[in-house]
XYZ file of C-alpha atoms in Angstrom:
575
model
C -8.305 23.569 8.767
C -8.837 20.290 6.574
C -6.156 18.136 6.384
C -7.376 16.910 2.759
C -7.183 20.687 1.468
C -4.103 22.502 2.708
C -3.221 25.438 1.418
C 0.518 25.819 -0.014
C 1.319 27.724 3.194
C -0.326 25.983 5.673
C 0.428 23.331 8.277
C -1.010 21.328 10.894
C 0.490 20.412 14.358
C -0.759 17.094 16.028
C 0.395 16.937 20.217
C 3.085 15.015 21.813
C 2.886 11.812 23.838
C -0.225 11.170 25.897
C 1.742 8.264 27.319
C 4.514 10.493 28.366
C 2.390 12.889 30.348
C 0.784 9.829 32.131
C 3.933 8.677 33.445
C 4.900 11.904 34.265
C 1.704 11.840 36.326
C 2.374 8.561 37.942
C 0.521 6.328 36.218
C 0.671 2.758 37.608
C 2.433 0.080 35.428
C 0.277 -2.091 34.344
C -2.595 0.208 34.415
C -4.563 0.745 30.855
C -4.504 4.253 30.676
C -7.785 4.783 28.584
C -9.585 3.561 31.637
C -8.569 7.186 33.183
C -10.871 8.627 30.298
C -13.838 7.316 32.842
C -11.576 7.210 36.367
C -10.124 10.670 36.022
C -11.907 12.861 32.995
C -10.024 16.118 34.434
C -6.902 14.851 34.099
C -7.019 13.708 30.217
C -9.144 16.887 29.585
C -6.076 18.750 31.186
C -3.196 17.355 29.023
C -5.150 17.513 25.921
C -5.374 21.561 26.932
C -1.727 21.417 27.557
C -1.082 20.068 24.176
C -3.690 22.502 23.087
C -1.973 25.929 24.871
C 1.368 24.870 23.225
C -0.434 24.943 19.554
C -1.763 21.934 18.824
C -4.460 22.211 16.096
C -5.386 18.365 16.282
C -5.170 16.231 19.775
C -5.533 12.494 19.944
C -8.337 10.617 21.816
C -6.273 8.555 24.746
C -7.112 5.871 22.768
C -4.655 4.169 21.541
C -5.387 0.732 23.103
C -9.059 0.856 23.606
C -9.786 -2.232 21.483
C -11.686 -5.464 22.336
C -8.419 -7.406 22.980
C -6.629 -5.116 24.612
C -9.765 -3.552 27.327
C -11.530 -6.882 27.736
C -10.380 -7.106 31.685
C -10.449 -3.129 32.613
C -14.423 -3.738 33.455
C -15.325 -1.124 30.358
C -16.718 -1.521 27.416
C -14.565 -0.046 24.021
C -17.703 2.178 23.458
C -17.593 3.466 26.979
C -13.503 3.699 26.950
C -13.753 5.358 23.250
C -16.929 7.737 23.717
C -15.194 8.599 27.499
C -11.815 9.745 25.464
C -14.032 11.979 22.548
C -15.620 13.541 25.392
C -12.469 14.831 26.952
C -10.860 15.965 24.016
C -13.729 17.410 22.702
C -14.025 19.515 26.150
C -10.121 20.369 25.978
C -11.122 22.133 22.636
C -13.770 24.305 23.765
C -13.403 27.869 22.962
C -10.336 27.118 20.369
C -10.418 25.767 16.644
C -8.453 22.607 17.363
C -9.972 19.324 16.673
C -10.096 16.106 17.574
C -8.501 12.579 16.210
C -9.650 9.414 16.986
C -6.285 7.386 17.936
C -6.541 3.781 17.100
C -3.250 1.910 17.489
C -2.491 -1.668 16.975
C -4.641 -4.664 18.611
C -1.730 -6.310 20.134
C -2.051 -9.706 18.111
C -0.333 -10.724 15.650
C -1.393 -11.360 11.925
C -1.381 -14.564 10.079
C 0.889 -16.180 9.437
C 3.152 -15.301 11.993
C 0.411 -15.019 14.852
C -3.628 -16.131 14.321
C -5.206 -13.346 14.537
C -6.918 -12.826 10.716
C -7.776 -9.966 8.807
C -11.760 -10.212 9.189
C -10.812 -10.382 12.940
C -8.908 -7.274 12.827
C -10.782 -5.368 10.706
C -14.071 -6.155 13.035
C -12.045 -5.149 15.975
C -10.995 -1.945 14.263
C -15.120 -1.238 12.878
C -15.787 -1.539 16.263
C -13.614 1.487 17.329
C -14.878 3.573 14.145
C -18.497 3.442 14.634
C -17.950 4.137 18.671
C -15.865 6.973 17.331
C -18.557 8.287 15.117
C -21.979 8.087 15.602
C -23.645 9.181 19.403
C -23.512 12.627 20.898
C -19.258 13.300 20.855
C -17.920 12.381 17.824
C -14.342 12.686 16.133
C -12.952 15.014 13.224
C -10.838 12.390 11.836
C -9.113 9.193 12.380
C -5.419 8.617 12.888
C -4.427 5.191 13.025
C -0.330 5.004 14.495
C 2.065 3.132 15.228
C 1.197 0.173 12.988
C 4.046 -2.201 11.665
C 2.243 -4.951 9.906
C 0.834 -3.699 6.445
C -2.200 -6.066 6.634
C -3.114 -4.961 10.414
C -2.782 -1.607 8.909
C -5.060 -2.095 5.740
C -7.511 -3.675 7.775
C -7.720 -0.347 10.488
C -7.362 1.859 7.236
C -10.456 -0.153 5.394
C -12.348 -0.074 8.936
C -12.010 3.559 8.969
C -12.788 4.414 5.285
C -16.267 2.086 5.231
C -17.445 3.000 8.209
C -17.080 6.686 8.595
C -16.856 9.658 6.596
C -14.197 11.746 8.006
C -10.406 12.126 6.933
C -8.161 8.849 8.185
C -4.619 9.472 8.520
C -1.896 7.016 8.887
C 1.242 6.816 10.481
C 3.436 3.281 11.039
C 6.725 3.042 12.838
C 9.990 2.449 11.094
C 13.587 1.251 12.429
C 16.966 2.914 11.376
C 16.890 0.679 8.994
C 14.454 2.561 7.213
C 11.698 -0.415 7.402
C 8.994 -1.517 10.477
C 9.303 -4.266 12.965
C 8.100 -6.575 10.339
C 9.870 -5.713 7.138
C 7.314 -2.956 5.368
C 9.366 -0.492 3.326
C 8.090 3.297 3.181
C 7.824 3.070 -0.467
C 5.421 -0.138 -0.152
C 3.303 1.705 2.703
C 3.493 5.222 0.602
C 1.912 3.818 -2.379
C -0.097 1.387 -1.019
C -2.357 3.476 1.495
C -1.940 6.661 -0.909
C -4.022 4.151 -3.252
C -6.681 3.201 -0.497
C -7.223 6.827 -0.147
C -5.885 7.897 3.242
C -5.582 11.527 3.462
C -2.160 11.987 4.678
C 0.238 9.502 5.805
C 3.768 9.239 7.817
C 5.628 7.890 10.115
C 5.193 7.740 14.030
C 7.847 6.500 17.051
C 10.145 4.220 17.653
C 13.133 6.815 16.862
C 14.014 10.521 16.818
C 13.975 12.938 14.066
C 17.233 12.423 13.027
C 16.936 8.563 12.288
C 13.804 9.432 9.794
C 15.101 11.654 7.077
C 15.487 8.834 4.445
C 12.068 7.328 5.174
C 10.302 10.718 5.214
C 12.282 11.390 1.931
C 11.280 8.327 0.272
C 7.436 9.102 1.430
C 7.595 12.443 0.303
C 8.709 11.332 -3.159
C 5.851 8.377 -3.804
C 2.519 10.185 -2.160
C 0.766 13.760 -3.387
C -1.043 13.717 -0.260
C 0.103 15.878 3.216
C 3.256 14.083 4.793
C 3.119 13.261 8.812
C 6.194 13.246 10.865
C 5.595 12.054 14.857
C 8.950 11.383 16.378
C 10.124 10.477 19.419
C 12.431 12.661 21.705
C 14.954 10.256 20.678
C 16.085 7.592 22.521
C 15.499 6.949 26.184
C 18.112 6.623 28.793
C 17.940 2.833 30.173
C 18.832 4.097 33.505
C 17.272 7.679 33.879
C 14.362 6.954 31.317
C 15.376 10.869 29.939
C 14.943 10.839 26.316
C 18.060 12.119 24.937
C 16.687 15.183 21.974
C 15.620 18.058 24.001
C 12.683 20.250 23.030
C 14.851 23.125 20.947
C 16.964 20.369 19.028
C 13.491 18.791 18.290
C 12.160 21.734 17.216
C 15.273 21.998 14.813
C 15.331 18.649 13.422
C 11.440 19.672 12.586
C 11.726 22.608 11.042
C 14.377 20.210 8.731
C 11.599 18.165 7.571
C 9.397 21.114 7.129
C 12.125 22.055 4.535
C 11.575 19.116 2.897
C 7.859 19.409 1.985
C 6.363 17.587 5.637
C 2.441 19.393 5.974
C 1.662 17.465 9.349
C 4.271 17.686 12.868
C 3.755 16.683 16.408
C 5.961 14.199 19.254
C 5.494 10.440 20.646
C 7.235 9.389 23.373
C 8.923 11.534 25.060
C 7.546 14.891 23.700
C 5.749 16.939 26.478
C 3.892 20.515 25.457
C 7.417 22.041 25.232
C 7.945 19.992 22.260
C 4.797 20.997 20.398
C 5.680 24.640 21.186
C 9.096 24.558 20.137
C 8.686 22.582 17.006
C 5.579 25.264 15.988
C 7.753 28.126 16.719
C 10.665 26.696 14.249
C 8.512 25.284 11.852
C 6.406 28.422 11.885
C 9.627 30.175 10.524
C 9.928 27.897 7.248
C 6.863 28.220 6.598
C 6.497 32.213 6.566
C 8.460 31.724 3.823
C 7.945 29.709 1.032
C 11.169 29.883 -0.705
C 12.680 27.883 1.864
C 10.791 24.497 0.986
C 11.474 22.700 -1.116
C 9.578 18.978 -1.149
C 10.451 16.361 -4.348
C 7.838 16.161 -6.837
C 6.057 12.769 -6.965
C 7.597 10.105 -8.897
C 5.342 8.844 -11.426
C 5.755 5.339 -11.616
C 3.968 2.001 -12.184
C 4.865 -0.305 -9.094
C 3.927 -3.148 -7.939
C 4.551 -4.325 -4.197
C 4.414 -6.926 -1.521
C 5.041 -5.346 2.151
C 8.750 -5.556 2.119
C 9.439 -5.814 -1.653
C 9.025 -3.019 -4.632
C 8.944 -4.047 -7.911
C 9.478 -0.356 -10.105
C 8.034 -1.086 -13.785
C 11.056 0.730 -15.520
C 12.498 -1.997 -17.121
C 10.942 -5.527 -18.378
C 10.310 -7.186 -15.422
C 8.952 -11.127 -15.387
C 5.494 -12.104 -14.301
C 5.581 -16.202 -13.498
C 2.485 -18.036 -15.538
C 2.535 -21.088 -13.665
C 0.255 -20.714 -10.736
C -2.572 -20.546 -13.157
C -4.272 -24.463 -13.977
C -5.136 -24.035 -17.837
C -3.628 -26.822 -19.623
C -1.827 -28.033 -16.304
C -3.336 -31.789 -15.094
C -1.029 -31.446 -11.867
C -2.135 -28.451 -11.166
C -5.845 -28.993 -11.836
C -5.013 -32.122 -9.291
C -3.705 -29.848 -6.301
C -6.540 -27.185 -6.595
C -9.279 -30.084 -6.504
C -7.132 -31.868 -3.297
C -6.945 -28.600 -1.788
C -3.264 -29.139 -1.982
C -1.731 -25.677 -1.011
C 2.030 -27.083 -1.048
C 1.990 -27.660 -4.514
C 1.112 -23.956 -5.384
C 3.704 -23.115 -3.433
C 6.313 -25.466 -4.570
C 5.352 -23.572 -8.059
C 5.851 -19.843 -6.639
C 9.401 -20.787 -5.413
C 10.223 -22.504 -8.240
C 9.151 -19.348 -10.532
C 11.377 -16.861 -8.055
C 14.366 -19.223 -8.644
C 14.095 -18.710 -11.828
C 13.823 -15.111 -12.256
C 10.334 -14.202 -11.903
C 9.817 -10.723 -10.338
C 5.911 -10.928 -9.901
C 3.449 -13.883 -9.626
C 0.311 -14.447 -11.476
C -1.950 -16.002 -8.969
C -4.949 -18.000 -10.601
C -6.782 -20.528 -9.586
C -10.154 -20.720 -11.102
C -11.984 -23.908 -11.734
C -15.270 -25.581 -11.737
C -15.021 -28.082 -9.188
C -13.743 -25.774 -6.379
C -14.583 -22.555 -4.298
C -12.540 -20.143 -6.040
C -13.045 -17.205 -3.723
C -11.808 -19.562 -0.623
C -9.034 -20.990 -2.954
C -7.747 -17.445 -3.889
C -7.262 -16.442 -0.618
C -5.985 -19.504 1.202
C -3.325 -19.188 -1.708
C -3.097 -15.653 -1.621
C -2.127 -15.583 1.917
C -0.195 -18.745 1.337
C 2.031 -17.491 -1.040
C 1.989 -13.971 1.071
C 3.481 -16.382 4.153
C 6.376 -17.320 2.274
C 7.784 -14.904 -0.194
C 8.240 -11.357 -0.584
C 7.668 -11.530 -4.477
C 4.472 -9.131 -5.316
C 1.242 -10.538 -6.603
C -1.012 -10.192 -9.864
C -4.484 -11.799 -8.623
C -6.080 -12.820 -11.461
C -9.604 -14.046 -12.175
C -12.611 -13.482 -14.607
C -14.995 -12.841 -11.277
C -14.941 -9.628 -9.603
C -16.080 -11.263 -5.884
C -13.112 -12.984 -6.219
C -10.624 -10.156 -6.973
C -11.880 -8.360 -4.199
C -11.960 -11.228 -1.406
C -8.144 -11.157 -2.381
C -7.667 -7.611 -3.075
C -9.203 -7.015 0.427
C -6.556 -9.254 2.042
C -3.357 -8.981 0.079
C -0.514 -6.660 1.897
C 0.633 -4.410 -0.947
C 0.189 -2.669 -3.955
C -0.996 -5.803 -6.418
C -2.100 -5.864 -10.164
C -5.236 -6.949 -10.992
C -5.806 -9.431 -14.232
C -8.216 -8.012 -15.518
C -10.556 -5.897 -17.044
C -11.602 -5.809 -20.914
C -13.672 -2.711 -23.216
C -16.958 -4.479 -22.647
C -19.433 -2.470 -20.305
C -20.162 -5.378 -17.809
C -16.730 -5.756 -17.198
C -15.617 -1.494 -17.132
C -18.488 -1.194 -14.495
C -17.412 -4.470 -12.495
C -13.646 -4.297 -12.310
C -12.714 -0.401 -12.737
C -14.347 0.313 -8.884
C -12.614 -2.375 -7.473
C -8.856 -1.299 -9.016
C -10.281 2.468 -7.605
C -10.600 1.214 -4.286
C -8.173 -0.889 -3.965
C -5.437 1.248 -5.527
C -4.459 -1.920 -7.395
C -2.823 -1.773 -10.716
C -5.161 -2.862 -13.900
C -4.349 -5.218 -16.500
C -6.425 -3.800 -19.793
C -7.324 -6.760 -22.273
C -7.568 -5.090 -25.823
C -10.895 -6.878 -26.465
C -14.748 -5.899 -26.166
C -17.939 -7.127 -27.050
C -17.072 -7.799 -30.802
C -14.031 -9.863 -29.450
C -10.447 -9.485 -30.238
C -9.878 -7.153 -33.345
C -7.735 -8.305 -36.186
C -5.951 -5.006 -36.699
C -3.493 -2.913 -34.300
C -5.825 0.009 -35.145
C -8.689 -1.535 -33.513
C -6.965 -2.893 -30.022
C -5.846 0.268 -29.690
C -9.124 2.314 -29.739
C -10.066 -0.330 -26.895
C -6.881 0.768 -25.269
C -7.781 4.264 -24.761
C -11.505 3.668 -24.277
C -10.608 1.689 -21.204
C -7.993 4.465 -20.446
C -10.183 7.183 -20.597
C -12.971 5.315 -18.528
C -10.742 4.471 -16.155
C -8.989 8.154 -15.369
C -12.631 9.404 -15.474
C -13.219 7.901 -12.102
C -9.951 8.738 -10.826
C -7.808 5.459 -11.794
C -4.336 6.793 -12.345
C -2.648 6.555 -15.734
C 0.697 4.884 -14.286
C -2.142 2.051 -12.514
C -3.003 0.958 -15.883
C -1.330 -2.001 -18.167
C -2.379 -2.616 -21.684
C -2.698 -6.529 -22.753
C -2.593 -5.995 -26.801
C -3.280 -9.830 -26.809
C -1.166 -12.277 -28.540
C -2.398 -14.253 -30.565
C -1.512 -18.026 -32.047
C 0.552 -17.825 -34.879
C -0.074 -21.231 -36.135
C -3.824 -20.086 -36.814
C -3.560 -16.116 -37.188
C 0.007 -15.595 -38.412
C -0.144 -11.821 -39.181
C -1.357 -11.662 -35.574
C 2.154 -11.417 -34.396
C 2.736 -8.291 -36.354
C -0.458 -6.414 -35.329
C 0.457 -7.343 -31.609
C 3.727 -5.848 -32.172
C 2.612 -2.870 -33.922
C -0.178 -2.568 -30.795
C 2.539 -2.632 -28.514
C 4.656 -0.152 -29.790
C 1.789 2.405 -30.175
C 0.519 1.862 -26.602
C 4.070 2.704 -24.913
C 5.419 5.162 -27.175
C 1.865 7.063 -28.227
C -0.686 6.541 -24.864
C 2.634 6.523 -22.265
C 1.066 3.335 -20.907
C 2.663 0.282 -20.012
C 1.806 -2.770 -21.426
C 2.138 -6.786 -20.677
C 1.135 -9.929 -23.318
C 0.973 -13.282 -22.343
C 3.900 -14.571 -24.319
C 3.378 -18.381 -24.651
C -0.031 -18.060 -26.451
C 1.830 -17.081 -29.410
C 3.369 -20.820 -30.676
C 0.294 -23.156 -29.745
C 0.183 -25.756 -32.151
C 3.456 -26.015 -33.252
C 7.190 -27.967 -32.755
C 9.531 -26.263 -31.070
C 7.429 -23.955 -28.860
C 10.425 -23.096 -26.653
C 11.718 -21.297 -29.894
C 8.757 -19.442 -31.189
C 8.290 -18.309 -27.865
C 11.844 -16.831 -27.289
C 12.050 -14.991 -30.460
C 8.598 -13.290 -30.427
C 9.611 -12.325 -26.710
C 12.743 -10.677 -27.969
C 10.835 -8.705 -30.645
C 7.881 -7.973 -28.373
C 10.695 -6.350 -25.827
C 12.150 -4.291 -28.592
C 8.858 -2.685 -29.480
C 8.414 -1.402 -25.683
C 7.297 -4.764 -23.970
C 7.405 -4.525 -20.035
C 5.833 -7.238 -18.535
C 5.930 -10.516 -20.211
C 3.800 -13.352 -18.666
C 6.367 -16.576 -19.417
C 7.791 -19.428 -17.594
C 10.720 -18.010 -15.745
C 11.713 -21.425 -15.801
C 12.380 -22.018 -19.480
C 16.433 -20.880 -19.161
C 16.363 -19.354 -23.127
C 13.237 -17.166 -22.027
C 14.277 -15.731 -18.674
C 17.892 -15.436 -20.491
C 16.537 -13.380 -23.474
C 14.747 -10.845 -21.017
C 18.305 -10.619 -18.900
C 19.941 -10.040 -21.954
C 18.060 -7.339 -22.814
C 18.562 -5.394 -19.666
C 22.279 -5.926 -20.502
C 21.971 -4.334 -23.688
C 19.583 -1.422 -22.875
C 21.926 -0.636 -19.817
C 19.337 -1.331 -16.982
C 21.104 -3.752 -15.585
C 24.531 -1.631 -14.473
C 27.397 -3.439 -15.450
C 25.517 -6.608 -16.049
C 25.529 -7.714 -12.041
C 22.163 -9.218 -12.307
C 23.022 -11.200 -15.446
C 26.394 -12.439 -14.048
C 24.886 -13.314 -10.442
C 22.239 -15.279 -12.617
C 24.182 -17.037 -14.866
C 27.276 -17.019 -13.359
């Protein structure tokens, strides 16, 4: 059974809590469970076999903490612990159709900026686990990354798995009752980020019982097309007895309700013994015996930009702040040359206070190491705000450096119709699941007429979709020409914007202030052009949000188009 190609009437059973079984057997407090792979392999194999006998199609290796940070004082290497864990699980599956998943848990260290663990260090640690599990005599059939709470740590684990193995990769994060992980990650942000990165299945495990996960699971189901995993705890433990408050029958009934929602992969975490798996399989099988019982919501097709905790849906005009960019800004250039990150952060905060929904980040300057500065800027901005980012560079290497360490689903700015640009940038957008600004220009420059820009937009759209970039990730920039030099260009831009929105069904973006270079009272020109563009269908104006008249135009447009219900955002902003 391939988790990547489940049929409509198929579901998968994972196992339950390895730690639960080890604790019941009397594992001494403080002893690392993974060492039992070597010192008591028969017992570990018997636990796997108990779950298989209860109905598990896939068992997790006893390797949750087998990383270089947690295993440092065990006397065993990561390679030894993992290879022994896989060998034990493989032995348990002999004579069955069950498969073995490498279990990867968190590293036990805090990621930057909260802690001192860098993305590269985390990636290397996870890579070590993956290589140990996918080379040699005993290898895993898939990789399951679980109990993650930090988006960036989860991303490091996913990339390490995808880039160093060819087996399916699954991810589950742990959500609290409030619908967020311990570090504040939202279910929607997790879903769109990691489906975009290419995991084969995604979902939730640990933290709470199934009753507290329905809203989170519903959000995930609405935002992915891949199989969704639910592996909850058996409720909560009694503080005195340690017994969990959801029994196997109740657990199975609640998991059947998950099946009705469209969940395809089931299992248990803390407190779930084989009896929980048996009860779940029995109840879920009844649901899947009649597919009319199942009503999975269709995936909502939206253009979404996220940080770990904030989701910006481009279903109305959203403001992209333009001020983190050295072009025409003497103070900003000086800050870049001097490595003054605080100045960059001040620009971020001022724009957010001014009404920016997304921040463009451009640190391109010939006098500096752009790759290093981009990484520093993205880390620093992400450390003080949850506003999603647009990563802006003409250098593919700079873009990739930033894409790797950005936690969430960003926008890439940008690709154009030149063959060199298409070949360099489209694969990056595909690999990292990012949104992509597509400039309507090519080797011939910017076409003077709307029709020429539309043809380039179509070309980029078709090339992107050919390699699997979804249409909703594409954002067309019909390009704003300076009206003092190209007076007829403004009308052509607006014609192209309307066509892209209404005929191509794509989102669009414009650098609004380009329109007024060389003219007096630029704010008047900018604001008027912005209002005209909004009425033509502009989704993402790149602008200075601290210009009150321009931000006000967007806020007022949202009111008049009934995007801002009861004008509450407008009143809050101006009141």
